[in-house]
PDB file of C-alpha atoms in Angstrom:
ATOM      1  CA  SER A   1      87.170  99.524  99.102  1.00 76.00           C
ATOM      2  CA  ALA A   2      85.728 102.054  96.690  1.00 83.00           C
ATOM      3  CA  VAL A   3      87.089 103.574  93.515  1.00 90.00           C
ATOM      4  CA  ILE A   4      86.327 107.272  93.150  1.00 94.00           C
ATOM      5  CA  SER A   5      86.554 109.136  89.865  1.00 95.00           C
ATOM      6  CA  GLN A   6      86.578 112.904  89.511  1.00 96.00           C
ATOM      7  CA  LYS A   7      86.046 115.111  86.474  1.00 96.00           C
ATOM      8  CA  PRO A   8      87.670 117.316  85.368  1.00 96.00           C
ATOM      9  CA  SER A   9      91.166 116.328  86.390  1.00 95.00           C
ATOM     10  CA  ARG A  10      92.297 119.889  85.908  1.00 96.00           C
ATOM     11  CA  ASP A  11      90.996 123.119  84.501  1.00 97.00           C
ATOM     12  CA  ILE A  12      92.008 126.710  83.965  1.00 97.00           C
ATOM     13  CA  CYS A  13      89.208 129.189  84.497  1.00 96.00           C
ATOM     14  CA  GLN A  14      88.650 132.892  84.250  1.00 97.00           C
ATOM     15  CA  ARG A  15      87.874 135.053  87.243  1.00 97.00           C
ATOM     16  CA  GLY A  16      84.141 135.402  87.883  1.00 97.00           C
ATOM     17  CA  THR A  17      83.116 132.148  86.256  1.00 97.00           C
ATOM     18  CA  SER A  18      81.912 128.929  87.894  1.00 97.00           C
ATOM     19  CA  LEU A  19      83.073 125.336  87.563  1.00 97.00           C
ATOM     20  CA  THR A  20      81.327 122.122  88.541  1.00 98.00           C
ATOM     21  CA  ILE A  21      83.372 119.105  89.607  1.00 98.00           C
ATOM     22  CA  GLN A  22      81.820 115.679  89.397  1.00 98.00           C
ATOM     23  CA  CYS A  23      82.532 112.745  91.707  1.00 97.00           C
ATOM     24  CA  GLN A  24      81.477 109.199  90.863  1.00 96.00           C
ATOM     25  CA  VAL A  25      81.918 106.225  93.196  1.00 93.00           C
ATOM     26  CA  ASP A  26      81.887 102.675  91.873  1.00 91.00           C
ATOM     27  CA  SER A  27      79.804 101.446  94.812  1.00 86.00           C
ATOM     28  CA  GLN A  28      77.308 102.871  97.244  1.00 85.00           C
ATOM     29  CA  VAL A  29      78.916 104.757 100.082  1.00 84.00           C
ATOM     30  CA  THR A  30      77.290 106.136 103.184  1.00 84.00           C
ATOM     31  CA  MET A  31      79.450 109.219 103.463  1.00 87.00           C
ATOM     32  CA  MET A  32      80.770 111.627 100.865  1.00 92.00           C
ATOM     33  CA  PHE A  33      82.921 114.641 101.586  1.00 95.00           C
ATOM     34  CA  TRP A  34      84.581 117.448  99.649  1.00 97.00           C
ATOM     35  CA  TYR A  35      88.024 118.685 100.646  1.00 97.00           C
ATOM     36  CA  ARG A  36      90.164 121.569  99.434  1.00 97.00           C
ATOM     37  CA  GLN A  37      93.935 121.439  99.302  1.00 96.00           C
ATOM     38  CA  GLN A  38      95.591 124.788  98.690  1.00 94.00           C
ATOM     39  CA  PRO A  39      99.103 124.784  97.228  1.00 90.00           C
ATOM     40  CA  GLY A  40     101.583 123.178  99.601  1.00 89.00           C
ATOM     41  CA  GLN A  41      98.953 122.762 102.295  1.00 93.00           C
ATOM     42  CA  SER A  42      97.022 120.001 103.971  1.00 95.00           C
ATOM     43  CA  LEU A  43      93.429 119.028 103.262  1.00 95.00           C
ATOM     44  CA  THR A  44      90.603 121.137 104.637  1.00 95.00           C
ATOM     45  CA  LEU A  45      87.036 119.893 104.704  1.00 96.00           C
ATOM     46  CA  ILE A  46      84.606 122.028 102.759  1.00 97.00           C
ATOM     47  CA  ALA A  47      81.415 120.094 103.449  1.00 96.00           C
ATOM     48  CA  THR A  48      79.691 116.783 103.938  1.00 94.00           C
ATOM     49  CA  ALA A  49      77.520 115.878 100.961  1.00 94.00           C
ATOM     50  CA  ASN A  50      74.205 114.544 102.222  1.00 89.00           C
ATOM     51  CA  GLN A  51      72.056 112.420  99.972  1.00 89.00           C
ATOM     52  CA  GLY A  52      68.826 114.156  99.040  1.00 85.00           C
ATOM     53  CA  SER A  53      69.317 117.107 101.344  1.00 87.00           C
ATOM     54  CA  GLU A  54      71.459 120.192 101.767  1.00 90.00           C
ATOM     55  CA  ALA A  55      75.139 119.691 102.419  1.00 93.00           C
ATOM     56  CA  THR A  56      76.646 120.388 105.827  1.00 94.00           C
ATOM     57  CA  TYR A  57      79.300 123.093 105.539  1.00 96.00           C
ATOM     58  CA  GLU A  58      82.351 123.652 107.687  1.00 95.00           C
ATOM     59  CA  SER A  59      83.139 127.000 109.195  1.00 94.00           C
ATOM     60  CA  GLY A  60      84.371 129.390 106.555  1.00 95.00           C
ATOM     61  CA  PHE A  61      82.568 127.721 103.665  1.00 97.00           C
ATOM     62  CA  VAL A  62      79.105 128.729 102.447  1.00 96.00           C
ATOM     63  CA  ILE A  63      76.549 127.235 100.127  1.00 96.00           C
ATOM     64  CA  ASP A  64      76.435 130.237  97.808  1.00 97.00           C
ATOM     65  CA  LYS A  65      80.131 129.864  97.059  1.00 97.00           C
ATOM     66  CA  PHE A  66      80.344 126.054  97.069  1.00 98.00           C
ATOM     67  CA  PRO A  67      76.962 124.554  96.185  1.00 97.00           C
ATOM     68  CA  ILE A  68      76.970 120.775  96.484  1.00 97.00           C
ATOM     69  CA  SER A  69      74.567 118.172  95.219  1.00 95.00           C
ATOM     70  CA  ARG A  70      74.266 114.498  96.058  1.00 95.00           C
ATOM     71  CA  PRO A  71      71.302 112.942  94.271  1.00 93.00           C
ATOM     72  CA  ASN A  72      72.199 109.337  95.178  1.00 92.00           C
ATOM     73  CA  LEU A  73      74.681 107.174  97.068  1.00 91.00           C
ATOM     74  CA  THR A  74      77.273 107.090  94.290  1.00 93.00           C
ATOM     75  CA  PHE A  75      77.406 110.604  92.840  1.00 95.00           C
ATOM     76  CA  SER A  76      78.065 114.151  93.986  1.00 96.00           C
ATOM     77  CA  THR A  77      78.998 117.492  92.488  1.00 97.00           C
ATOM     78  CA  LEU A  78      80.795 120.519  93.862  1.00 98.00           C
ATOM     79  CA  THR A  79      80.497 123.882  92.162  1.00 98.00           C
ATOM     80  CA  VAL A  80      83.015 126.628  92.781  1.00 98.00           C
ATOM     81  CA  SER A  81      81.106 129.833  92.062  1.00 97.00           C
ATOM     82  CA  ASN A  82      82.257 133.288  91.056  1.00 97.00           C
ATOM     83  CA  MET A  83      85.867 132.171  91.132  1.00 97.00           C
ATOM     84  CA  SER A  84      88.827 134.304  92.119  1.00 96.00           C
ATOM     85  CA  PRO A  85      92.542 133.449  92.044  1.00 96.00           C
ATOM     86  CA  GLU A  86      92.274 132.541  95.743  1.00 95.00           C
ATOM     87  CA  ASP A  87      90.132 129.565  94.723  1.00 97.00           C
ATOM     88  CA  SER A  88      93.059 128.006  92.879  1.00 96.00           C
ATOM     89  CA  SER A  89      93.427 124.685  94.667  1.00 97.00           C
ATOM     90  CA  ILE A  90      93.044 120.963  94.387  1.00 96.00           C
ATOM     91  CA  TYR A  91      89.533 119.827  95.190  1.00 97.00           C
ATOM     92  CA  LEU A  92      89.177 116.236  96.388  1.00 97.00           C
ATOM     93  CA  CYS A  93      86.131 114.086  96.726  1.00 96.00           C
ATOM     94  CA  SER A  94      86.139 111.311  99.309  1.00 95.00           C
ATOM     95  CA  GLY A  95      83.738 108.618 100.358  1.00 92.00           C
ATOM     96  CA  GLY A  96      83.350 105.660 102.632  1.00 85.00           C
ATOM     97  CA  GLY A  97      81.270 103.949 105.218  1.00 76.00           C
ATOM     98  CA  GLY A  98      80.338 105.117 108.645  1.00 63.00           C
ATOM     99  CA  THR A  99      83.471 103.645 110.128  1.00 67.00           C
ATOM    100  CA  GLY A 100      87.009 103.204 109.006  1.00 79.00           C
ATOM    101  CA  GLU A 101      88.918 104.788 106.196  1.00 84.00           C
ATOM    102  CA  LEU A 102      87.754 107.147 103.498  1.00 89.00           C
ATOM    103  CA  PHE A 103      88.727 106.697  99.891  1.00 92.00           C
ATOM    104  CA  PHE A 104      89.699 109.580  97.665  1.00 94.00           C
ATOM    105  CA  GLY A 105      89.412 110.593  94.084  1.00 90.00           C
ATOM    106  CA  GLU A 106      92.477 111.756  92.198  1.00 92.00           C
ATOM    107  CA  GLY A 107      91.556 115.368  92.763  1.00 94.00           C
ATOM    108  CA  SER A 108      90.682 118.227  90.458  1.00 96.00           C
ATOM    109  CA  ARG A 109      93.345 120.895  90.065  1.00 96.00           C
ATOM    110  CA  LEU A 110      91.746 124.274  89.492  1.00 97.00           C
ATOM    111  CA  THR A 111      93.665 127.339  88.362  1.00 97.00           C
ATOM    112  CA  VAL A 112      91.868 130.668  88.274  1.00 97.00           C
ATOM    113  CA  LEU A 113      93.367 133.475  86.221  1.00 95.00           C
TER     114      LEU A 113
ATOM    115  CA  ALA B   1      87.503 119.671 118.300  1.00 80.00           C
ATOM    116  CA  GLN B   2      90.120 117.170 117.362  1.00 88.00           C
ATOM    117  CA  THR B   3      93.492 118.289 116.071  1.00 94.00           C
ATOM    118  CA  VAL B   4      96.354 116.452 114.430  1.00 97.00           C
ATOM    119  CA  THR B   5      99.942 117.705 114.483  1.00 97.00           C
ATOM    120  CA  GLN B   6     102.852 116.617 112.342  1.00 97.00           C
ATOM    121  CA  SER B   7     105.946 118.427 113.549  1.00 96.00           C
ATOM    122  CA  GLN B   8     108.248 117.382 110.716  1.00 96.00           C
ATOM    123  CA  PRO B   9     107.529 119.362 107.527  1.00 96.00           C
ATOM    124  CA  GLU B  10     110.250 117.451 105.676  1.00 97.00           C
ATOM    125  CA  MET B  11     112.209 114.252 106.151  1.00 97.00           C
ATOM    126  CA  SER B  12     114.778 112.489 104.043  1.00 97.00           C
ATOM    127  CA  VAL B  13     116.226 109.003 104.155  1.00 97.00           C
ATOM    128  CA  GLN B  14     118.654 106.909 102.197  1.00 97.00           C
ATOM    129  CA  GLU B  15     117.192 104.206 100.047  1.00 97.00           C
ATOM    130  CA  ALA B  16     116.908 100.895 101.950  1.00 97.00           C
ATOM    131  CA  GLU B  17     117.114 102.655 105.321  1.00 97.00           C
ATOM    132  CA  THR B  18     114.368 103.094 107.907  1.00 98.00           C
ATOM    133  CA  VAL B  19     112.563 106.337 108.642  1.00 98.00           C
ATOM    134  CA  THR B  20     109.968 107.303 111.234  1.00 98.00           C
ATOM    135  CA  LEU B  21     107.380 110.021 110.743  1.00 98.00           C
ATOM    136  CA  SER B  22     105.811 111.574 113.825  1.00 98.00           C
ATOM    137  CA  CYS B  23     102.201 112.429 114.545  1.00 98.00           C
ATOM    138  CA  THR B  24     100.395 113.562 117.667  1.00 98.00           C
ATOM    139  CA  TYR B  25      96.730 114.253 118.094  1.00 97.00           C
ATOM    140  CA  ASP B  26      94.379 115.756 120.587  1.00 96.00           C
ATOM    141  CA  THR B  27      90.965 114.330 121.420  1.00 93.00           C
ATOM    142  CA  SER B  28      88.683 113.715 124.353  1.00 91.00           C
ATOM    143  CA  GLU B  29      87.143 110.678 122.680  1.00 90.00           C
ATOM    144  CA  SER B  30      88.032 107.103 123.557  1.00 89.00           C
ATOM    145  CA  ASP B  31      86.986 105.432 120.312  1.00 90.00           C
ATOM    146  CA  TYR B  32      88.445 106.588 117.016  1.00 93.00           C
ATOM    147  CA  TYR B  33      90.543 105.645 114.023  1.00 93.00           C
ATOM    148  CA  LEU B  34      93.956 106.849 112.982  1.00 96.00           C
ATOM    149  CA  PHE B  35      95.366 106.694 109.489  1.00 96.00           C
ATOM    150  CA  TRP B  36      98.422 107.439 107.456  1.00 97.00           C
ATOM    151  CA  TYR B  37      97.778 108.530 103.890  1.00 97.00           C
ATOM    152  CA  LYS B  38     100.362 108.993 101.170  1.00 97.00           C
ATOM    153  CA  GLN B  39     100.031 111.616  98.455  1.00 95.00           C
ATOM    154  CA  PRO B  40     102.517 111.291  95.575  1.00 93.00           C
ATOM    155  CA  PRO B  41     102.813 114.016  92.923  1.00 86.00           C
ATOM    156  CA  SER B  42      99.875 112.415  91.118  1.00 81.00           C
ATOM    157  CA  ARG B  43      97.658 113.921  93.890  1.00 83.00           C
ATOM    158  CA  GLN B  44      95.902 110.639  94.628  1.00 87.00           C
ATOM    159  CA  MET B  45      95.476 110.116  98.369  1.00 93.00           C
ATOM    160  CA  ILE B  46      96.474 106.531  99.086  1.00 93.00           C
ATOM    161  CA  LEU B  47      95.753 104.808 102.368  1.00 94.00           C
ATOM    162  CA  VAL B  48      98.960 103.405 103.841  1.00 96.00           C
ATOM    163  CA  ILE B  49      97.815 102.021 107.163  1.00 96.00           C
ATOM    164  CA  ARG B  50      95.008 102.287 109.710  1.00 95.00           C
ATOM    165  CA  GLN B  51      94.751 101.776 113.445  1.00 95.00           C
ATOM    166  CA  GLU B  52      91.664 101.325 115.562  1.00 93.00           C
ATOM    167  CA  ALA B  53      92.047 103.000 118.933  1.00 93.00           C
ATOM    168  CA  TYR B  54      90.576 100.066 120.818  1.00 92.00           C
ATOM    169  CA  LYS B  55      93.293  97.760 119.527  1.00 91.00           C
ATOM    170  CA  GLN B  56      96.462  97.673 121.561  1.00 87.00           C
ATOM    171  CA  GLN B  57      98.421  95.869 118.881  1.00 93.00           C
ATOM    172  CA  ASN B  58     100.239  98.136 116.456  1.00 95.00           C
ATOM    173  CA  ALA B  59      99.133  97.828 112.845  1.00 95.00           C
ATOM    174  CA  THR B  60     101.571  96.632 110.198  1.00 95.00           C
ATOM    175  CA  GLU B  61     101.338  96.518 106.410  1.00 94.00           C
ATOM    176  CA  ASN B  62     104.408  94.985 104.813  1.00 96.00           C
ATOM    177  CA  ARG B  63     107.199  97.570 105.200  1.00 97.00           C
ATOM    178  CA  PHE B  64     104.945 100.013 107.034  1.00 98.00           C
ATOM    179  CA  SER B  65     104.202  99.846 110.740  1.00 97.00           C
ATOM    180  CA  VAL B  66     102.934 102.209 113.383  1.00 98.00           C
ATOM    181  CA  ASN B  67     103.777 102.922 116.985  1.00 97.00           C
ATOM    182  CA  PHE B  68     100.453 103.773 118.584  1.00 97.00           C
ATOM    183  CA  GLN B  69     100.695 105.229 122.069  1.00 96.00           C
ATOM    184  CA  LYS B  70      97.118 105.983 123.110  1.00 95.00           C
ATOM    185  CA  ALA B  71      97.901 107.552 126.463  1.00 94.00           C
ATOM    186  CA  ALA B  72     100.473 109.829 124.888  1.00 96.00           C
ATOM    187  CA  LYS B  73      98.213 110.461 121.858  1.00 96.00           C
ATOM    188  CA  SER B  74     101.033 109.601 119.545  1.00 97.00           C
ATOM    189  CA  PHE B  75     100.864 107.734 116.242  1.00 97.00           C
ATOM    190  CA  SER B  76     104.147 107.449 114.372  1.00 98.00           C
ATOM    191  CA  LEU B  77     104.756 105.694 111.062  1.00 98.00           C
ATOM    192  CA  LYS B  78     107.856 103.608 110.448  1.00 98.00           C
ATOM    193  CA  ILE B  79     108.892 102.807 106.902  1.00 98.00           C
ATOM    194  CA  SER B  80     111.451 100.030 106.636  1.00 98.00           C
ATOM    195  CA  ASP B  81     113.667  99.338 103.645  1.00 97.00           C
ATOM    196  CA  SER B  82     112.724 102.677 102.064  1.00 97.00           C
ATOM    197  CA  GLN B  83     112.183 102.629  98.328  1.00 97.00           C
ATOM    198  CA  LEU B  84     112.237 105.409  95.765  1.00 96.00           C
ATOM    199  CA  GLY B  85     108.511 104.947  95.277  1.00 95.00           C
ATOM    200  CA  ASP B  86     107.905 105.895  98.913  1.00 97.00           C
ATOM    201  CA  ALA B  87     108.737 109.511  98.141  1.00 97.00           C
ATOM    202  CA  ALA B  88     105.571 111.510  98.731  1.00 97.00           C
ATOM    203  CA  MET B  89     103.682 113.710 101.160  1.00 97.00           C
ATOM    204  CA  TYR B  90     102.479 111.728 104.148  1.00 98.00           C
ATOM    205  CA  PHE B  91      99.437 112.827 106.097  1.00 98.00           C
ATOM    206  CA  CYS B  92      98.368 111.596 109.483  1.00 98.00           C
ATOM    207  CA  ALA B  93      94.589 111.653 109.947  1.00 96.00           C
ATOM    208  CA  TYR B  94      92.026 111.150 112.691  1.00 95.00           C
ATOM    209  CA  ARG B  95      88.453 110.002 112.393  1.00 92.00           C
ATOM    210  CA  SER B  96      85.956 109.705 115.198  1.00 89.00           C
ATOM    211  CA  ALA B  97      84.165 106.382 115.601  1.00 86.00           C
ATOM    212  CA  GLY B  98      80.980 108.052 116.778  1.00 76.00           C
ATOM    213  CA  THR B  99      77.649 108.131 114.992  1.00 72.00           C
ATOM    214  CA  GLY B 100      76.918 110.512 112.170  1.00 70.00           C
ATOM    215  CA  ALA B 101      79.043 111.677 109.297  1.00 66.00           C
ATOM    216  CA  GLN B 102      82.528 111.503 110.723  1.00 83.00           C
ATOM    217  CA  LYS B 103      85.054 113.454 108.747  1.00 87.00           C
ATOM    218  CA  LEU B 104      88.802 112.944 108.521  1.00 92.00           C
ATOM    219  CA  VAL B 105      90.939 115.540 110.266  1.00 94.00           C
ATOM    220  CA  PHE B 106      94.398 115.835 108.737  1.00 96.00           C
ATOM    221  CA  GLY B 107      97.770 116.925 110.010  1.00 97.00           C
ATOM    222  CA  GLN B 108      99.910 119.383 108.111  1.00 97.00           C
ATOM    223  CA  GLY B 109     101.827 116.684 106.266  1.00 97.00           C
ATOM    224  CA  THR B 110     105.450 115.538 106.055  1.00 97.00           C
ATOM    225  CA  ARG B 111     107.281 115.558 102.762  1.00 97.00           C
ATOM    226  CA  LEU B 112     109.455 112.454 102.520  1.00 97.00           C
ATOM    227  CA  THR B 113     112.417 112.377 100.171  1.00 97.00           C
ATOM    228  CA  ILE B 114     114.251 109.152  99.373  1.00 97.00           C
ATOM    229  CA  ASN B 115     117.918 109.577  98.458  1.00 96.00           C
ATOM    230  CA  PRO B 116     119.292 106.946  96.097  1.00 93.00           C
TER     231      PRO B 116
END
């Protein structure tokens, strides 16, 4: 198993600003993903964080809005850019191997005013 | 693309009773994984149980067991002897066993309430 830590746990931000969420895994993982969970909803994949290369984004998500970095096998960041109230969500980092389950961080609750 | 459907937005059960949460999925693949995750108010996604599609035997983890019907593409979760700490959102999830970065696809979730 892997233990995943996210920072910040929660934040309140002003419209038009950007916030970077950090994800740290306690062991090397092959795969890392970023999910969004809007209030009362299920989890939607934003992108796959690829080590040393550009992330792979799902339909409806773009790099300019959600730039992602993954410099090594244990760390990734997600930036939510030019935020609007519609970006208020929980953002979850997950990681794991090529097969089997994924492990999740505790999520970062973002509120945009 | 694979889809996962949970048709029960909410369920409730008396403490110590048994409850079953339903999940169906759609895929053309033959090799995959299925999971149930629990999300309490703390937001942490906690793995409850996993099932490999190639295994005919249903997975069990203590009070949690699944009924995996591959032909019917059904994957229900049974919780026996329900406890107050079982109250949470439960998500059914699918993951392909193919090569490459295989993401989890989630159902809509079922909110489980435990009545004391």
